[in-house]
Coordinates of C-alpha atoms in Angstrom, one line a residue:
Chain A
X2 CA 86.9 112.1 94.2
X3 CA 84.3 111.3 96.8
X4 CA 85.5 109.3 99.8
X5 CA 83.8 106.0 100.2
X6 CA 82.9 106.6 103.7
X7 CA 79.2 106.3 104.1
X8 CA 78.7 105.7 107.7
X9 CA 75.0 105.7 107.4
X10 CA 73.4 103.3 109.8
X11 CA 72.4 100.9 107.1
X12 CA 75.9 100.9 105.6
X13 CA 77.7 100.1 108.8
X14 CA 75.1 97.6 109.9
X15 CA 74.9 95.9 106.5
X16 CA 75.6 92.2 107.0
X17 CA 76.9 91.4 103.5
X18 CA 79.4 94.2 103.8
X19 CA 81.2 92.2 106.4
X20 CA 83.6 90.5 104.1
X21 CA 87.2 90.9 105.0
X22 CA 88.6 91.6 101.6
X23 CA 89.8 95.0 100.7
X24 CA 90.0 94.1 97.1
X25 CA 86.3 93.3 97.1
X26 CA 85.5 96.4 99.0
X27 CA 87.4 98.6 96.5
X28 CA 85.7 96.9 93.5
X29 CA 82.3 97.3 95.1
X30 CA 82.7 101.0 95.9
X31 CA 84.9 102.0 93.0
X32 CA 84.1 99.7 90.0
X33 CA 85.8 102.2 87.8
X34 CA 89.1 101.4 89.5
X35 CA 89.1 98.1 87.8
X36 CA 87.6 99.2 84.5
X37 CA 89.7 97.8 81.7
X38 CA 87.4 96.9 78.9
X39 CA 87.7 98.8 75.7
X40 CA 91.2 100.0 76.6
X41 CA 92.4 99.5 73.1
X42 CA 91.0 98.0 70.0
X43 CA 94.2 96.2 69.3
X44 CA 95.1 92.8 70.7
X45 CA 98.5 91.8 71.8
X46 CA 100.7 89.7 69.5
X47 CA 102.8 86.8 70.4
X48 CA 106.5 87.2 69.6
X49 CA 108.6 84.2 70.4
X50 CA 106.4 83.1 73.3
X51 CA 106.3 86.7 74.7
X52 CA 103.1 88.7 74.8
X53 CA 103.8 92.0 73.1
X54 CA 101.6 94.8 74.3
X55 CA 100.1 97.2 71.7
X56 CA 100.3 99.8 74.4
X57 CA 103.8 101.2 74.8
X58 CA 104.1 101.2 78.6
X59 CA 107.1 100.4 80.8
X60 CA 107.6 96.7 81.4
X61 CA 109.6 95.2 84.2
X62 CA 111.7 92.2 83.2
X63 CA 113.4 89.4 85.1
X64 CA 112.7 88.2 88.7
X65 CA 113.5 84.9 90.3
X66 CA 113.1 83.0 93.5
X67 CA 115.0 79.9 94.9
X68 CA 114.8 77.9 98.0
X69 CA 117.8 77.3 100.2
X70 CA 118.5 75.6 103.5
X71 CA 116.8 78.2 105.8
X72 CA 114.3 79.9 103.4
X73 CA 113.9 81.6 100.1
X74 CA 116.0 84.1 98.1
X75 CA 113.9 86.4 95.9
X76 CA 115.8 88.7 93.5
X77 CA 115.2 90.9 90.4
X78 CA 117.0 93.2 88.1
X79 CA 116.3 96.9 88.1
X80 CA 115.4 97.7 84.5
X81 CA 112.0 98.6 83.0
X82 CA 111.8 98.9 79.2
X83 CA 109.4 100.6 76.9
X84 CA 109.6 98.9 73.6
X85 CA 113.3 99.2 72.7
X86 CA 114.1 102.0 75.1
X87 CA 115.0 101.9 78.7
X88 CA 112.2 103.5 80.7
X89 CA 113.6 103.2 84.2
X90 CA 117.0 102.1 85.5
X91 CA 116.2 101.8 89.2
X92 CA 112.8 100.3 89.4
X93 CA 112.1 97.9 92.3
X94 CA 110.4 94.7 91.4
X95 CA 110.9 92.8 94.6
X96 CA 108.7 94.0 97.5
X97 CA 108.1 92.8 101.0
X98 CA 104.3 92.4 101.4
X99 CA 104.4 91.8 105.1
X100 CA 106.9 90.6 107.7
X101 CA 107.1 87.1 106.2
X102 CA 106.3 87.3 102.5
X103 CA 107.7 88.9 99.4
X104 CA 106.3 89.4 95.9
X105 CA 108.4 89.8 92.8
X106 CA 106.7 91.0 89.7
X107 CA 107.5 91.1 86.0
X108 CA 105.2 92.7 83.4
X109 CA 103.6 96.0 82.9
X110 CA 105.1 98.2 85.5
X111 CA 102.0 100.3 86.4
X112 CA 99.6 97.4 87.0
X113 CA 102.4 95.5 88.7
X114 CA 103.0 98.2 91.3
X115 CA 99.3 98.6 91.8
X116 CA 98.9 94.9 92.5
X117 CA 101.8 95.0 95.1
X118 CA 100.1 98.0 96.9
X119 CA 96.7 96.3 96.8
X120 CA 98.1 93.0 98.1
X121 CA 99.8 94.8 101.0
X122 CA 96.6 96.6 102.0
X123 CA 94.6 93.4 101.4
X124 CA 96.7 91.3 103.9
X125 CA 96.8 94.1 106.5
X126 CA 93.0 94.7 106.1
X127 CA 92.2 91.1 106.7
X128 CA 94.5 90.9 109.7
X129 CA 92.9 94.0 111.3
X130 CA 89.3 92.9 110.6
X131 CA 89.7 89.3 111.6
X132 CA 92.3 89.7 114.3
X133 CA 94.3 87.0 112.7
X134 CA 96.9 86.8 109.9
X135 CA 96.1 85.0 106.7
X136 CA 97.9 81.7 106.2
X137 CA 100.6 81.4 103.5
X138 CA 98.2 79.4 101.4
X139 CA 95.5 82.0 101.9
X140 CA 97.8 84.9 100.9
X141 CA 98.8 83.0 97.7
X142 CA 95.2 82.2 96.8
X143 CA 94.2 85.9 97.3
X144 CA 96.9 86.9 94.9
X145 CA 95.7 84.3 92.4
X146 CA 92.2 85.8 92.5
X147 CA 93.7 89.3 91.9
X148 CA 95.6 88.1 88.9
X149 CA 92.5 86.4 87.6
X150 CA 90.7 89.7 87.9
X151 CA 93.4 91.3 85.9
X152 CA 92.8 89.0 82.9
X153 CA 90.9 91.5 80.8
X154 CA 93.9 93.9 81.2
X155 CA 96.3 91.0 80.4
X156 CA 94.4 90.3 77.2
X157 CA 95.2 93.8 76.1
X158 CA 98.9 93.3 76.9
X159 CA 99.1 94.7 80.5
X160 CA 100.3 91.4 81.9
X161 CA 101.2 91.0 85.6
X162 CA 103.3 88.0 86.3
X163 CA 104.3 87.6 90.0
X164 CA 106.3 85.1 92.0
X165 CA 105.1 85.0 95.6
X166 CA 107.3 83.6 98.3
X167 CA 107.2 83.5 102.1
X168 CA 107.5 81.7 105.3
X169 CA 104.6 79.4 106.1
X170 CA 104.2 79.5 109.9
X171 CA 102.1 76.4 110.0
X172 CA 104.4 74.2 108.0
X173 CA 107.5 75.9 109.3
X174 CA 109.0 76.1 105.9
X175 CA 109.3 78.6 103.1
X176 CA 107.3 78.3 100.0
X177 CA 107.4 79.7 96.4
X178 CA 104.3 80.2 94.2
X179 CA 104.2 81.0 90.5
X180 CA 101.2 82.1 88.5
X181 CA 99.9 82.2 85.0
X182 CA 98.0 85.1 83.4
X183 CA 94.7 83.4 84.0
X184 CA 95.3 83.2 87.8
X185 CA 96.5 79.7 87.8
X186 CA 98.6 79.1 90.9
X187 CA 101.4 76.5 91.1
X188 CA 103.8 75.8 93.9
X189 CA 107.5 75.5 93.0
X190 CA 109.7 73.2 95.1
X191 CA 113.1 74.5 94.0
X192 CA 113.5 77.6 91.9
X193 CA 111.7 79.7 89.4
X194 CA 112.3 82.8 87.2
X195 CA 109.9 84.8 85.1
X196 CA 109.9 87.8 82.8
X197 CA 111.7 88.4 79.5
X198 CA 115.0 87.1 80.9
X199 CA 113.3 84.4 83.0
X200 CA 114.1 81.6 80.6
X201 CA 117.8 82.5 80.7
X202 CA 117.8 82.8 84.5
X203 CA 116.1 79.4 84.8
X204 CA 118.7 77.9 82.5
X205 CA 121.5 79.4 84.6
X206 CA 119.9 78.1 87.8
X207 CA 119.4 74.7 86.4
X208 CA 123.1 74.3 86.1
X209 CA 124.2 75.6 89.5
X210 CA 121.2 75.1 91.8
X211 CA 121.4 72.4 94.5
X212 CA 119.0 71.5 97.2
X213 CA 119.6 72.9 100.7
X214 CA 122.3 75.3 99.7
X215 CA 123.6 77.5 102.5
X216 CA 122.6 81.2 102.5
X217 CA 125.8 82.6 101.0
X218 CA 125.9 80.1 98.1
X219 CA 122.2 80.6 97.4
X220 CA 122.7 84.3 97.1
X221 CA 125.5 83.7 94.6
X222 CA 123.2 81.5 92.5
X223 CA 120.6 84.3 92.4
X224 CA 123.1 87.0 91.4
X225 CA 124.7 84.8 88.8
X226 CA 121.4 83.8 87.3
X227 CA 120.4 87.5 87.0
X228 CA 123.8 88.3 85.5
X229 CA 123.4 85.6 82.9
X230 CA 119.9 86.8 82.1
X231 CA 121.2 90.3 81.6
X232 CA 123.8 89.0 79.2
X233 CA 121.4 87.1 77.1
X234 CA 118.3 89.4 77.3
X235 CA 118.3 93.0 76.1
X236 CA 115.4 94.0 78.4
X237 CA 117.2 92.7 81.6
X238 CA 119.5 95.2 83.3
X239 CA 122.9 94.0 84.4
X240 CA 124.6 95.5 87.5
X241 CA 125.6 99.1 86.8
X242 CA 128.8 99.6 88.8
X243 CA 129.3 103.2 87.5
X244 CA 125.9 104.4 88.7
X245 CA 125.8 102.0 91.6
X246 CA 122.6 100.2 90.6
X247 CA 122.5 96.6 91.8
X248 CA 119.8 93.9 91.6
X249 CA 117.4 93.7 94.5
X250 CA 118.0 90.6 96.6
X251 CA 115.7 89.7 99.5
X252 CA 116.1 86.8 101.9
X253 CA 113.1 85.3 103.7
X254 CA 113.6 83.0 106.7
X255 CA 111.7 82.1 109.8
X256 CA 113.0 85.5 111.3
X257 CA 111.4 87.5 108.5
X258 CA 112.5 89.4 105.4
X259 CA 115.8 91.1 105.0
X260 CA 117.4 92.9 102.1
X261 CA 121.1 92.8 100.9
X262 CA 122.7 96.2 101.2
X263 CA 124.3 97.8 98.1
X264 CA 127.8 97.5 99.6
X265 CA 127.3 93.8 100.0
X266 CA 126.0 93.4 96.5
X267 CA 128.9 95.5 95.1
X268 CA 131.4 93.2 96.8
X269 CA 129.7 90.1 95.5
X270 CA 129.4 91.5 92.0
X271 CA 133.1 92.5 91.9
X272 CA 134.0 89.0 92.9
X273 CA 131.7 87.6 90.2
X274 CA 133.3 89.8 87.6
X275 CA 136.8 89.0 88.7
X276 CA 136.0 85.3 88.4
X277 CA 134.6 85.6 84.9
X278 CA 137.6 87.6 83.8
X279 CA 139.8 84.7 85.0
X280 CA 137.6 82.6 82.8
X281 CA 136.2 80.6 85.7
Chain T
X22 CA 41.5 105.9 112.5
X23 CA 43.1 106.3 116.0
X24 CA 45.5 109.2 116.3
X25 CA 49.1 108.2 117.1
X26 CA 50.2 109.1 120.6
X27 CA 52.1 112.3 120.8
X28 CA 55.5 112.1 122.4
X29 CA 57.4 115.4 122.7
X30 CA 60.9 115.3 121.0
X31 CA 62.5 116.2 124.3
X32 CA 60.9 113.2 126.0
X33 CA 61.8 110.9 123.1
X34 CA 65.5 111.9 123.2
X35 CA 65.6 111.7 126.9
X36 CA 64.2 108.2 126.8
X37 CA 66.7 107.1 124.2
X38 CA 69.6 108.6 126.0
X39 CA 68.6 106.9 129.2
X40 CA 68.2 103.6 127.4
X41 CA 71.7 103.9 125.8
X42 CA 73.3 105.0 129.0
X43 CA 71.9 102.0 130.9
X44 CA 73.2 99.6 128.3
X45 CA 76.7 101.1 128.4
X46 CA 76.9 101.2 132.2
X47 CA 76.1 97.4 132.4
X48 CA 79.5 96.6 130.9
X49 CA 83.0 96.9 132.1
X50 CA 85.4 99.9 131.7
X51 CA 88.2 100.7 129.3
X52 CA 90.8 103.4 130.1
X53 CA 93.1 105.2 127.8
X54 CA 96.1 107.1 129.2
X55 CA 99.1 108.8 127.8
X56 CA 102.6 107.7 129.0
X57 CA 106.0 109.0 128.2
X58 CA 106.3 106.9 125.1
X59 CA 102.8 106.9 123.7
X60 CA 99.3 105.9 124.7
X61 CA 98.1 102.8 126.5
X62 CA 94.6 101.3 126.4
X63 CA 93.5 99.1 129.3
X64 CA 90.3 97.1 129.2
X65 CA 88.8 95.1 131.9
X66 CA 87.9 92.2 129.6
X67 CA 88.0 88.6 130.7
X68 CA 86.5 87.4 127.4
X69 CA 88.6 86.5 124.3
X70 CA 86.5 88.8 122.1
X71 CA 88.6 92.0 121.7
X72 CA 87.4 95.4 122.7
X73 CA 90.6 97.1 121.6
X74 CA 91.8 97.1 118.1
X75 CA 94.3 98.5 115.6
X76 CA 92.7 100.8 113.0
X77 CA 95.7 102.2 111.1
X78 CA 99.4 102.9 111.4
X79 CA 99.1 105.2 114.4
X80 CA 95.4 104.9 115.3
X81 CA 93.7 102.5 117.7
X82 CA 90.0 101.9 118.6
X83 CA 88.2 100.8 121.7
X84 CA 84.5 100.1 122.1
X85 CA 82.4 99.7 125.2
X86 CA 78.8 98.6 125.4
X87 CA 77.0 96.2 123.1
X88 CA 79.7 94.0 121.3
X89 CA 77.9 93.5 118.0
X90 CA 77.4 97.2 117.6
X91 CA 80.9 98.5 118.4
X92 CA 82.3 95.6 116.4
X93 CA 80.5 96.9 113.3
X94 CA 81.7 100.4 114.0
X95 CA 85.3 99.1 114.4
X96 CA 85.1 97.4 111.1
X97 CA 83.6 100.4 109.4
X98 CA 86.5 102.5 110.8
X99 CA 89.1 100.1 109.4
X100 CA 87.5 100.1 106.0
X101 CA 87.4 103.9 106.1
X102 CA 91.0 104.2 107.0
X103 CA 92.3 101.5 104.6
X104 CA 90.3 103.0 101.8
X105 CA 91.6 106.5 102.4
X106 CA 95.2 105.3 102.8
X107 CA 95.0 103.4 99.6
X108 CA 93.3 106.1 97.5
X109 CA 95.5 108.9 98.8
X110 CA 98.5 108.1 101.0
X111 CA 99.2 106.4 104.3
X112 CA 100.0 109.9 105.8
X113 CA 96.6 111.2 104.9
X114 CA 94.8 108.9 107.3
X115 CA 94.1 110.8 110.5
X116 CA 92.1 110.3 113.7
X117 CA 90.1 113.5 113.3
X118 CA 88.3 112.5 110.1
X119 CA 87.6 109.0 111.5
X120 CA 86.1 110.5 114.7
X121 CA 83.9 112.8 112.6
X122 CA 82.7 109.8 110.6
X123 CA 81.9 107.9 113.8
X124 CA 80.1 111.0 115.2
X125 CA 78.0 111.2 112.1
X126 CA 77.1 107.6 112.2
X127 CA 76.2 107.5 115.9
X128 CA 74.3 110.8 115.7
X129 CA 72.2 109.7 112.7
X130 CA 71.3 106.4 114.4
X131 CA 70.5 108.3 117.7
X132 CA 68.1 110.8 116.0
X133 CA 66.5 108.6 113.4
X134 CA 66.3 105.1 114.6
X135 CA 64.0 103.8 117.4
X136 CA 66.8 102.1 119.2
X137 CA 70.0 104.1 119.7
X138 CA 73.4 102.3 119.6
X139 CA 74.4 101.3 123.1
X140 CA 78.1 102.0 122.6
X141 CA 80.7 104.5 123.6
X142 CA 83.9 104.5 121.7
X143 CA 87.5 105.7 121.9
X144 CA 89.7 106.7 119.0
X145 CA 93.3 107.2 120.0
X146 CA 96.2 108.3 117.9
X147 CA 99.9 109.0 118.6
X148 CA 101.5 111.9 116.8
X149 CA 104.7 112.0 114.7
X150 CA 107.7 113.9 115.8
X151 CA 106.4 116.8 117.9
X152 CA 102.7 116.4 117.2
X153 CA 100.7 115.7 120.3
X154 CA 98.7 112.5 121.0
X155 CA 95.0 112.5 120.4
X156 CA 92.4 110.9 122.6
X157 CA 88.8 111.2 121.4
X158 CA 85.7 109.8 123.1
X159 CA 82.5 109.5 121.1
X160 CA 79.3 108.9 123.0
X161 CA 76.1 107.1 122.0
X162 CA 74.5 110.3 120.6
X163 CA 77.5 111.2 118.5
X164 CA 79.0 113.9 120.7
X165 CA 82.8 114.1 120.5
X166 CA 84.9 114.8 123.5
X167 CA 88.5 115.7 122.9
X168 CA 90.2 114.4 126.0
X169 CA 93.6 115.4 127.4
X170 CA 95.9 112.9 129.1
X171 CA 93.4 110.2 129.9
X172 CA 89.8 109.1 129.8
X173 CA 87.5 106.2 130.6
X174 CA 84.6 104.7 128.8
X175 CA 82.0 102.0 129.6
X176 CA 80.9 100.5 133.0
X177 CA 81.1 102.9 135.9
X178 CA 83.3 105.2 133.8
X179 CA 82.8 108.3 135.9
X180 CA 83.8 106.6 139.2
X181 CA 86.9 105.2 137.5
X182 CA 87.7 108.6 136.1
X183 CA 87.3 110.3 139.4
X184 CA 89.7 107.7 141.1
X185 CA 92.3 108.2 138.4
X186 CA 92.0 112.0 138.7
X187 CA 92.2 112.2 142.4
X188 CA 94.7 109.5 143.4
X189 CA 96.8 108.2 140.7
X190 CA 97.6 110.8 138.2
X191 CA 100.0 113.6 138.4
X192 CA 101.2 114.1 134.9
X193 CA 100.5 110.9 133.0
X194 CA 102.6 112.0 130.0
X195 CA 105.7 111.9 132.3
X196 CA 105.0 108.4 133.7
X197 CA 106.4 105.1 132.4
X198 CA 104.2 102.5 130.8
X199 CA 104.3 100.3 134.0
X200 CA 103.2 103.2 136.2
X201 CA 100.3 104.1 133.9
X202 CA 99.1 100.5 133.6
X203 CA 99.2 100.0 137.3
X204 CA 97.2 103.2 137.9
X205 CA 94.5 102.2 135.4
X206 CA 94.2 98.7 136.7
X207 CA 94.1 99.9 140.3
X208 CA 91.4 102.5 139.6
X209 CA 89.2 99.9 137.8
X210 CA 89.8 97.3 140.5
X211 CA 88.8 99.7 143.3
X212 CA 85.6 100.7 141.5
X213 CA 84.5 97.1 140.7
X214 CA 85.6 96.0 144.2
X215 CA 87.8 93.1 143.0
X216 CA 91.4 92.8 142.1
X217 CA 91.9 92.4 138.4
X218 CA 94.4 89.7 137.4
X219 CA 96.3 89.7 134.1
X220 CA 94.1 87.0 132.5
X221 CA 91.1 89.4 132.8
X222 CA 92.8 92.3 131.1
X223 CA 93.2 93.4 127.5
X224 CA 96.0 95.9 127.2
X225 CA 97.5 97.4 124.1
X226 CA 99.8 100.4 123.3
X227 CA 100.5 102.8 120.5
X228 CA 104.1 103.7 120.8
X229 CA 105.3 107.0 119.5
X230 CA 108.9 106.0 118.7
X231 CA 108.0 102.9 116.5
X232 CA 107.8 103.1 112.8
X233 CA 104.9 102.0 110.5
X234 CA 102.2 100.1 112.3
X235 CA 102.8 101.0 115.9
X236 CA 99.9 99.2 117.6
X237 CA 100.9 96.3 119.9
X238 CA 99.1 94.1 122.3
X239 CA 100.9 93.5 125.6
X240 CA 101.3 89.8 126.2
X241 CA 100.4 88.2 129.6
X242 CA 104.0 87.9 130.6
X243 CA 104.7 91.6 130.1
X244 CA 101.6 92.6 132.0
X245 CA 102.4 90.5 135.0
X246 CA 105.9 92.1 135.1
X247 CA 104.2 95.4 135.5
X248 CA 101.5 94.4 137.9
X249 CA 103.5 92.0 140.1
X250 CA 107.0 93.2 139.8
X251 CA 108.0 91.3 143.0
X252 CA 107.3 87.8 141.8
X253 CA 108.3 87.5 138.2
X254 CA 106.4 84.9 136.2

């Protein structure tokens, strides 16, 4: 592959090349990177509201986000499925994008990971070129444009469904955004979950979510919602105490993004299991 | 049809070089120097437009001369680095290939365009683990200078360099950040004949021990701690 660097005088002095978007730069220089037309002749089918891909590729399942007193919790299970088989037990679907924002993705694993990587570079690229960080709203809109660009792929079943959450420095509060396949962007005031087990997780959170919960209780809500989703949805992975695989839980506050350690998650899950054994 | 005037290539290059040098010398200086924990870049820059910038995880850029020209080079460098890091891996982005690209660009403009670029640039990188730091200076005609320890670009760069060499520097890589910043500021101040205050300085570091993106601008408060240790702000 030839490197894009053409430092010819015209190239580096070209005025219309001065956009600050890496996504734009990549699609200008490597249009093939985004080639998606004619991928398959088949079209995806709808099965109970879920888009079923004609391509058998790994799919990530349930992710969620909820607001609490000091910020947002973003969590996801660790399973990726390929049709009826488990493709991956330890996949990470919740990723920090920069110091103050997190993306959680459900959908076709490959395009999902690619989008996370692209968004990370996109934000960093903008910051370096402009000397300023993008606003929270700006980051969310950029992601919406990227999802919209993925629409041809989504039409073939390679859907990318993210939840984007982060700390808005201007408003001094945390925000959650959800998206549809066409790039529609919606802000969520309380909680949201997406993916094959998303509906179950939402149902679970609906019962136990309260506004302005303290951190500890909010983490419990997230873990319980994922646990419920894993019980009801075959594609969502429950905690695997034998192999030591636990859901990913990230906490965003004014101070930045932090992750819960496996030890902490193990303790919490053991408590949860003990509670459910007592029937409570 | 009148014949075009003949100008010998030597004469043409000399004229261009003189023109570029004059443009660069009009501005103010920027120094780069190693210290025990990395590399510091110090620019005599009272304006809010930056001369020093982050390029990649462990690479920084500084430009002297005509702002619009080095700003374009800076952006092209960031695009190059981000693209390479995205297509390959973050570890594959290195200062050497960036410097080569800059050299090509400057060299091409110098030999082919009527007006050369009136810029001199610095590409600085800190190594991982035991790898040494790198300080490269690229001049208006695309020549690359691989500098050891410290260097100066822009303004009266040779005088500043001479001052640094003779008076302030023993072994920069063994000095603390504060000592190195004080040396650079003093050398620049002596050459321009005025004491530089913290508001007129742009200072940034690449720190070896940090992880990920290691570029950091020093805030005014930290600078005045180094420059006026007796009266803390």
